[in-house]
XYZ file of N, CA and C in Angstrom:
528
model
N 13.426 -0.700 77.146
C 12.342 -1.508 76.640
C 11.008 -1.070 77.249
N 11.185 -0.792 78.432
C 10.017 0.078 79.156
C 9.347 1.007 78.722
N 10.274 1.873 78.259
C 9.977 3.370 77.837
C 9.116 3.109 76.267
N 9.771 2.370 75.443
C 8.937 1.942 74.213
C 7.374 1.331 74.259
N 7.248 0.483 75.479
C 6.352 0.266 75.643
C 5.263 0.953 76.200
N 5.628 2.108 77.249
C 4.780 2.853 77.935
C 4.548 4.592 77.032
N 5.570 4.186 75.786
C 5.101 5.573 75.203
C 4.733 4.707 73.611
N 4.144 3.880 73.739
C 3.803 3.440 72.270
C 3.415 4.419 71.270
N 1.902 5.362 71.970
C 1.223 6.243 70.862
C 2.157 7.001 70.702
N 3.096 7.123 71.259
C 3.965 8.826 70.931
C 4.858 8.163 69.620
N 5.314 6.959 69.895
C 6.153 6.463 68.404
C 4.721 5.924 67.661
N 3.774 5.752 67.537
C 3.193 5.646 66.529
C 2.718 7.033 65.826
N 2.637 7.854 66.685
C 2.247 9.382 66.311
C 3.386 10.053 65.154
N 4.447 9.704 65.827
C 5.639 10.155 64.922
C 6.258 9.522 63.987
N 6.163 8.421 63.879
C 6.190 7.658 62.661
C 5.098 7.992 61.545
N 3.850 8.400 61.812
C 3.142 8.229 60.901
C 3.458 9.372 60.255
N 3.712 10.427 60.772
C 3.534 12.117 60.603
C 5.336 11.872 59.681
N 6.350 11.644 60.062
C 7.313 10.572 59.212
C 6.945 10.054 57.992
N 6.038 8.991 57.833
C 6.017 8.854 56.902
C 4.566 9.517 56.052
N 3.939 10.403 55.889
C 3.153 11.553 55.609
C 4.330 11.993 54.825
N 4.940 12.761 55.482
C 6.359 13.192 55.024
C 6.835 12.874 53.478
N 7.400 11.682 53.954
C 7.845 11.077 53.044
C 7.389 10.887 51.998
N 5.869 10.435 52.096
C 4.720 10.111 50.821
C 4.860 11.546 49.899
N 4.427 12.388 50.432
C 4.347 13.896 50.027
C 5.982 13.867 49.031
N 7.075 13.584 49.579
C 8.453 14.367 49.205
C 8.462 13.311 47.775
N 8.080 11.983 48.186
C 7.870 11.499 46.618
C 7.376 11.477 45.361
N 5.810 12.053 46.018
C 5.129 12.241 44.351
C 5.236 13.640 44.130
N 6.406 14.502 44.785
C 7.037 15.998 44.440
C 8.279 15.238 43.443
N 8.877 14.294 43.872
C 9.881 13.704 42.831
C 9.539 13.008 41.764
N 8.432 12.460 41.999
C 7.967 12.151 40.623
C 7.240 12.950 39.570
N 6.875 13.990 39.829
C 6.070 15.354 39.061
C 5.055 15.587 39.644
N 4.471 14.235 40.720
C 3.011 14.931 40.757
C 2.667 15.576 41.961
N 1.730 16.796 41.976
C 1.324 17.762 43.076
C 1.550 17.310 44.529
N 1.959 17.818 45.434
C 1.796 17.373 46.539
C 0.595 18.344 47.468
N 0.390 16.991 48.178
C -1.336 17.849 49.240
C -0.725 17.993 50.604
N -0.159 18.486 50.775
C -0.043 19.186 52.146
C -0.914 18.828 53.525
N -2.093 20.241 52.981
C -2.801 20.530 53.909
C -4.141 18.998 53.909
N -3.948 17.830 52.857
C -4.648 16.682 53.562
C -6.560 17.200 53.223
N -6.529 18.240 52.022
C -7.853 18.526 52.256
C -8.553 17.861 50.337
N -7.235 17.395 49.892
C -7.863 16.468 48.890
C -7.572 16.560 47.134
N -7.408 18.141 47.656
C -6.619 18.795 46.478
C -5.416 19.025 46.455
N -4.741 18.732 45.868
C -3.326 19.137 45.320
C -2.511 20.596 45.315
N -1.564 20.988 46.006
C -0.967 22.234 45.792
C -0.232 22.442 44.756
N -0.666 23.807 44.074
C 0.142 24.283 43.056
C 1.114 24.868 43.084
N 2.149 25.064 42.527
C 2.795 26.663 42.746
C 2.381 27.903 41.937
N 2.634 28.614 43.262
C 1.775 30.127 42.453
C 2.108 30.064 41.507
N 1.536 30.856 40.728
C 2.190 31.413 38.874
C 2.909 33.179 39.536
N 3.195 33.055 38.702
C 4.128 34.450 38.602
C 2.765 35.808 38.551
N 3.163 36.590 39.661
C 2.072 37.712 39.045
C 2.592 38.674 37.493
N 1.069 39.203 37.058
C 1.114 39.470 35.629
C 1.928 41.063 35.662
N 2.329 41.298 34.635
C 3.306 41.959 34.294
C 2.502 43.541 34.468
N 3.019 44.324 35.386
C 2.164 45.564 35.647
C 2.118 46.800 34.697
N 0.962 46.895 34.109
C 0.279 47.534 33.089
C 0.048 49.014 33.428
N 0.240 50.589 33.759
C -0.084 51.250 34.404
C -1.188 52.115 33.181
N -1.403 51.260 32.449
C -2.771 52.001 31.035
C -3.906 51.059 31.679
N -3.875 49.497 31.693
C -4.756 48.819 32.204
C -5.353 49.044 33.728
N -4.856 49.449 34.787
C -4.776 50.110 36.018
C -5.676 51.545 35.878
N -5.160 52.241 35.028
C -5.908 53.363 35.094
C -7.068 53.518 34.492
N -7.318 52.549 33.741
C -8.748 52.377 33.003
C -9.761 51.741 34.084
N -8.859 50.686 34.485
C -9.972 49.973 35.834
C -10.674 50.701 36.830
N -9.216 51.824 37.232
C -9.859 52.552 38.286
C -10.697 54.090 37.767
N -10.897 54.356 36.632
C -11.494 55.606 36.269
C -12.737 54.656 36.068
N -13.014 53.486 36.011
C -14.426 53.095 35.789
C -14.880 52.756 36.794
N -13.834 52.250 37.805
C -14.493 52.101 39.397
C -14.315 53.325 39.779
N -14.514 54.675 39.607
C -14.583 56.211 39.936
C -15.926 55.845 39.296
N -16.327 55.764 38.402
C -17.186 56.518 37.259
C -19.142 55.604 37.930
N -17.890 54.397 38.634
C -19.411 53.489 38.915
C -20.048 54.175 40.396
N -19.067 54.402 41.165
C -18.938 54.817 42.994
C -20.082 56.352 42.454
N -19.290 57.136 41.639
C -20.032 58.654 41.614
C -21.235 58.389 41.128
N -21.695 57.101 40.205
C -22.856 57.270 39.504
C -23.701 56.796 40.660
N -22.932 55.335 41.428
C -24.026 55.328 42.772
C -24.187 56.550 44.013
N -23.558 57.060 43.711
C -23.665 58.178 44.526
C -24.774 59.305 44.575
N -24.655 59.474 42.694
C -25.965 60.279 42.765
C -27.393 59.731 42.772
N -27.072 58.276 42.425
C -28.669 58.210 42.522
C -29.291 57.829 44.041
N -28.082 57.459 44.970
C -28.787 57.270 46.149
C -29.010 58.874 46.532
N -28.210 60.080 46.502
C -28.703 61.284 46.610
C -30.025 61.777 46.098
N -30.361 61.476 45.105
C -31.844 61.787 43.908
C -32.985 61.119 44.994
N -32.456 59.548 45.542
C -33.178 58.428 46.566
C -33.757 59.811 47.646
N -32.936 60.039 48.556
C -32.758 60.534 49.716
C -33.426 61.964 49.493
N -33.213 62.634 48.822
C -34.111 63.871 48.207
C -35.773 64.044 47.282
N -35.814 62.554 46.948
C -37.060 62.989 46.615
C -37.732 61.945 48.128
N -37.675 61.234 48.801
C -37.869 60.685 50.264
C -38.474 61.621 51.149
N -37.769 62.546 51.175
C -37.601 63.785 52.078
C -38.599 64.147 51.812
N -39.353 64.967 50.907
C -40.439 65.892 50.576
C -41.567 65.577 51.069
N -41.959 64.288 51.215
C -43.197 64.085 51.509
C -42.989 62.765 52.237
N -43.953 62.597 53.544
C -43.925 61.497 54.225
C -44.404 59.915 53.365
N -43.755 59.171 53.873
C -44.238 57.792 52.717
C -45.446 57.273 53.383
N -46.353 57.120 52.739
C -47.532 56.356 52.978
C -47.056 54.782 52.625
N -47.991 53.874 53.724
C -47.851 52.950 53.203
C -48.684 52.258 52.192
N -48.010 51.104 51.707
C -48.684 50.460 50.599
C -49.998 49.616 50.598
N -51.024 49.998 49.933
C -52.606 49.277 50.432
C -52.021 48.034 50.516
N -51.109 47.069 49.746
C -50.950 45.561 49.791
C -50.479 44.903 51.131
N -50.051 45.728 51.991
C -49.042 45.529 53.059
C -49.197 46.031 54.297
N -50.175 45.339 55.451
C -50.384 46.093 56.302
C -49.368 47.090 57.451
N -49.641 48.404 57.846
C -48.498 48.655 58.494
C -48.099 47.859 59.646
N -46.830 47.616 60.110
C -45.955 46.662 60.902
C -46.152 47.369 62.129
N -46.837 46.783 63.701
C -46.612 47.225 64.136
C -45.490 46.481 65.620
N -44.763 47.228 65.936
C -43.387 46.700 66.646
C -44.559 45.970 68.065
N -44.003 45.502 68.579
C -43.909 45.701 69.956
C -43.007 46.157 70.719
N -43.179 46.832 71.705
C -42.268 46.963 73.018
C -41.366 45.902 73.278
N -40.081 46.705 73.982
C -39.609 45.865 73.925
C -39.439 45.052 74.910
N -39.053 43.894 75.356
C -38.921 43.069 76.759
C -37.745 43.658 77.298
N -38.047 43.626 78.440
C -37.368 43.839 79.557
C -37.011 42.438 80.206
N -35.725 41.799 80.438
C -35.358 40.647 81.046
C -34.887 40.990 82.200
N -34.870 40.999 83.441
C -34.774 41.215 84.762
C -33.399 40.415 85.049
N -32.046 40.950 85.293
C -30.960 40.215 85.213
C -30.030 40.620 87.274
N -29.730 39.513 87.129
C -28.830 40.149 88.442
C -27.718 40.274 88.139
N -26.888 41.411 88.462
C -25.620 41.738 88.181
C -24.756 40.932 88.790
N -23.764 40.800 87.735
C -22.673 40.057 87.948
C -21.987 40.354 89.588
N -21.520 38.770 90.552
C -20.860 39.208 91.851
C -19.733 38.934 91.558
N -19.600 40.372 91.984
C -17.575 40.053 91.840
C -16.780 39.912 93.405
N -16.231 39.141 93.549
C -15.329 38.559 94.711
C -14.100 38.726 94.819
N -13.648 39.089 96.195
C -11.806 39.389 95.853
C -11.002 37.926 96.055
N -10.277 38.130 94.624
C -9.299 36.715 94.503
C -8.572 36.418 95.883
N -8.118 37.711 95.959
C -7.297 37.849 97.481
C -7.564 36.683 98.602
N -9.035 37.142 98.965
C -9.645 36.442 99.751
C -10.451 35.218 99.451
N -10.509 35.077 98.382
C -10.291 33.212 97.585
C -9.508 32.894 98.041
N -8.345 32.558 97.695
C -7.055 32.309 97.588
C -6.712 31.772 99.125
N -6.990 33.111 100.163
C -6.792 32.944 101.395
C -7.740 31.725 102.209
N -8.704 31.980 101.351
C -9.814 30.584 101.844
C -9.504 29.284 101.316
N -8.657 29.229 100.632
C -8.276 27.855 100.017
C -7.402 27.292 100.897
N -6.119 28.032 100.939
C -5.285 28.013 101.482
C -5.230 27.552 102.974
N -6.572 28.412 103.851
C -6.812 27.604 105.051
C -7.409 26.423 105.160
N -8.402 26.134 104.143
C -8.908 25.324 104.049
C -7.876 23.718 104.034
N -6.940 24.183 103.211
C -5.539 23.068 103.003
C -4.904 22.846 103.863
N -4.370 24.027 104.398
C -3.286 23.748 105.245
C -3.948 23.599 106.906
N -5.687 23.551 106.694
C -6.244 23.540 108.153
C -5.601 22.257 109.027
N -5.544 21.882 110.315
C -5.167 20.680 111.226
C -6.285 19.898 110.670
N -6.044 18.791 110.306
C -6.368 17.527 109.861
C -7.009 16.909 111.157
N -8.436 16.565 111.584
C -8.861 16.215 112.644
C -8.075 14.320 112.319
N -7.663 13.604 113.522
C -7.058 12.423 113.588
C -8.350 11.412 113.105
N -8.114 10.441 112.540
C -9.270 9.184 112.010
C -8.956 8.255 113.493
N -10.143 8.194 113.923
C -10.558 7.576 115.103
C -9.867 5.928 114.833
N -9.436 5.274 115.972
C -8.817 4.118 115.848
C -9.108 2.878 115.563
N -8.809 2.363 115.006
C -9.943 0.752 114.217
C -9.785 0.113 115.256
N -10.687 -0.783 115.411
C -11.019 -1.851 116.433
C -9.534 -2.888 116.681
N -9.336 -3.291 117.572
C -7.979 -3.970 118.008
C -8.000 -4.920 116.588
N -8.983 -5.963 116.451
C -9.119 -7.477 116.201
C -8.637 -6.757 114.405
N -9.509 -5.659 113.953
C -9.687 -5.519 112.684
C -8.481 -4.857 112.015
N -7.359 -3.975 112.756
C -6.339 -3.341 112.856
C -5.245 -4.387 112.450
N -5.185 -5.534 113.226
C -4.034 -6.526 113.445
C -4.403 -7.312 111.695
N -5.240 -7.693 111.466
C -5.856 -8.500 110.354
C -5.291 -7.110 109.210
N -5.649 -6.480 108.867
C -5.330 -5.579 108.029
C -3.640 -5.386 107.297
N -2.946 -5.186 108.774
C -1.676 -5.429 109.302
C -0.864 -6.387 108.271
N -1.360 -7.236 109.058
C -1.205 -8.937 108.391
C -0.981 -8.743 107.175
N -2.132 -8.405 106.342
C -2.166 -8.379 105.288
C -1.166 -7.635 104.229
N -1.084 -6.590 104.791
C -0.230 -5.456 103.724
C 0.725 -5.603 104.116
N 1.896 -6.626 105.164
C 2.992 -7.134 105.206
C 2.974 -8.592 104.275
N 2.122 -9.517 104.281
C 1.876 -9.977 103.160
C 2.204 -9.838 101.885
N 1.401 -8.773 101.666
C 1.697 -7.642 100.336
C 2.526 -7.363 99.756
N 3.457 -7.204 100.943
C 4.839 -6.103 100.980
C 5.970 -6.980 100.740
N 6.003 -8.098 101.198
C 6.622 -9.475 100.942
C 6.669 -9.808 99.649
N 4.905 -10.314 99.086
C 5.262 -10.919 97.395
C 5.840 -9.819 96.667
N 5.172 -8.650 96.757
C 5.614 -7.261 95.788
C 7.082 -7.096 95.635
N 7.974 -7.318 96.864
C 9.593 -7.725 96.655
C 10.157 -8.672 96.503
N 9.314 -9.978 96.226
C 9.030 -11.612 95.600
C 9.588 -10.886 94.341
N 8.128 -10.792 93.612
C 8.241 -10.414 92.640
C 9.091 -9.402 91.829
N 9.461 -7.991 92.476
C 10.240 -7.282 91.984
C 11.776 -7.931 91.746
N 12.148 -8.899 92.382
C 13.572 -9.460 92.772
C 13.156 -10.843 91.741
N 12.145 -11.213 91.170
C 12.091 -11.531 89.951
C 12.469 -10.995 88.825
N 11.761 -10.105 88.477
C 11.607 -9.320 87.445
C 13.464 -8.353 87.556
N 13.883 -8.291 88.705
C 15.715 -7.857 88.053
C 16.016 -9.208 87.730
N 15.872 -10.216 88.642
C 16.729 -11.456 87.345
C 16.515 -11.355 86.255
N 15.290 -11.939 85.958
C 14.727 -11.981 84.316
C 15.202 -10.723 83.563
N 15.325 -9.086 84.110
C 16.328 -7.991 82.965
C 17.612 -8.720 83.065
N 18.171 -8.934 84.086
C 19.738 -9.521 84.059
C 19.626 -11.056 82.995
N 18.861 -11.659 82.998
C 19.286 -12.532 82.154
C 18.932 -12.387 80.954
N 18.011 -11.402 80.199
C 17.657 -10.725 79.270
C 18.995 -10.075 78.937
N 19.615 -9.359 79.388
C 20.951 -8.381 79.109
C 22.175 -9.273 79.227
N 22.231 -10.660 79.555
C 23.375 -11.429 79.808
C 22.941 -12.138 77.967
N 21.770 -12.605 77.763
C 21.352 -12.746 76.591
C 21.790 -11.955 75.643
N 21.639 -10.777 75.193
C 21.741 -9.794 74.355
C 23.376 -9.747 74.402
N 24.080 -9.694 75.573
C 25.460 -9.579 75.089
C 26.242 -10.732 74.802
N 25.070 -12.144 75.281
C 26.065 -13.080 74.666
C 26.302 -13.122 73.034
N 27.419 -13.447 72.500
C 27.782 -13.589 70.954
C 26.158 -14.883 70.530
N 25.675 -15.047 69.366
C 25.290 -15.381 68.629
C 25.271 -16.521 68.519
């Protein structure tokens, strides 16, 4: 009964994703589309690919030849008449001029040996623990007191709480 209670979200998590499930496997039994992926539209099933044509294929690709070579020459015709003479620029458009570029002043990355991380942690952990200086007599004893107190109801109470499962489970197996 514990365990149900202290893992609630995990059975509500899986129930829901359960019944997701389920919703989906039904309106597949009733004809209509199921959405899967939750994005709103409906999944189809593929269609069958089309029946392979090797006349339709070769027409496609002699015209994607015919388009590649025709761009070909005219960026060549581009690039050759370019060449001959330097381009002036256009009166409408003043020429661009760049600036330099910045220089950002960076410090290089420090690299450190893990090795000696590691080793510094490590002492750091396992260093001698300096002792916590001793509480005052009066304030020590009062403290004391208390967390025997503590220690008392907390096994009050725990020695409650097995009756109440035992009479919970004497319940459940009595007949009806």
């Amino acid at each position: 009964m514990d365990w149900l209670q202290d893992h609630l979200q995990i059975i509500i998590v899986v129930a829901g994703a359960i019944a997701y499930w389920l919703n989906q496997r039904r309106h597949e039994k009733q004809g209509l589309p199921a959405d899967y992926d939750g994005d709103g539209t409906p999944e189809t099933k593929p269609s069958p690919p089309a029946a392979y044509d090797p006349a339709s294929m070769e027409v496609e690709e002699a015209e994607r030849t015919r388009r590649l070579m025709e761009e070909m020459r005219r960026k060549r015709a581009e690039r050759s008449a370019n060449s001959g003479a330097p381009i002036a620029p256009s009166p409408a458009q003043p020429p661009v001029v760049s600036a330099p570029p910045r220089r950002f002043e960076t410090t290089p990355p420090v690299f450190t040996d893990p090795l000696a991380e590691m080793m510094k942690d490590l002492a750091r952990r396992y260093a001698p623990q300096p002792e916590p200086a001793p509480a005052p007599a009066g304030i020590g004893q009062e403290v004391l007191a208390r967390q025997r107190a503590l220690e008392e109801r907390l096994r009050q109470l725990d020695d409650q709480k097995n009756l109440a499962m035992k009479k919970v489970a004497e319940l459940r197996r009595a007949p009806p």
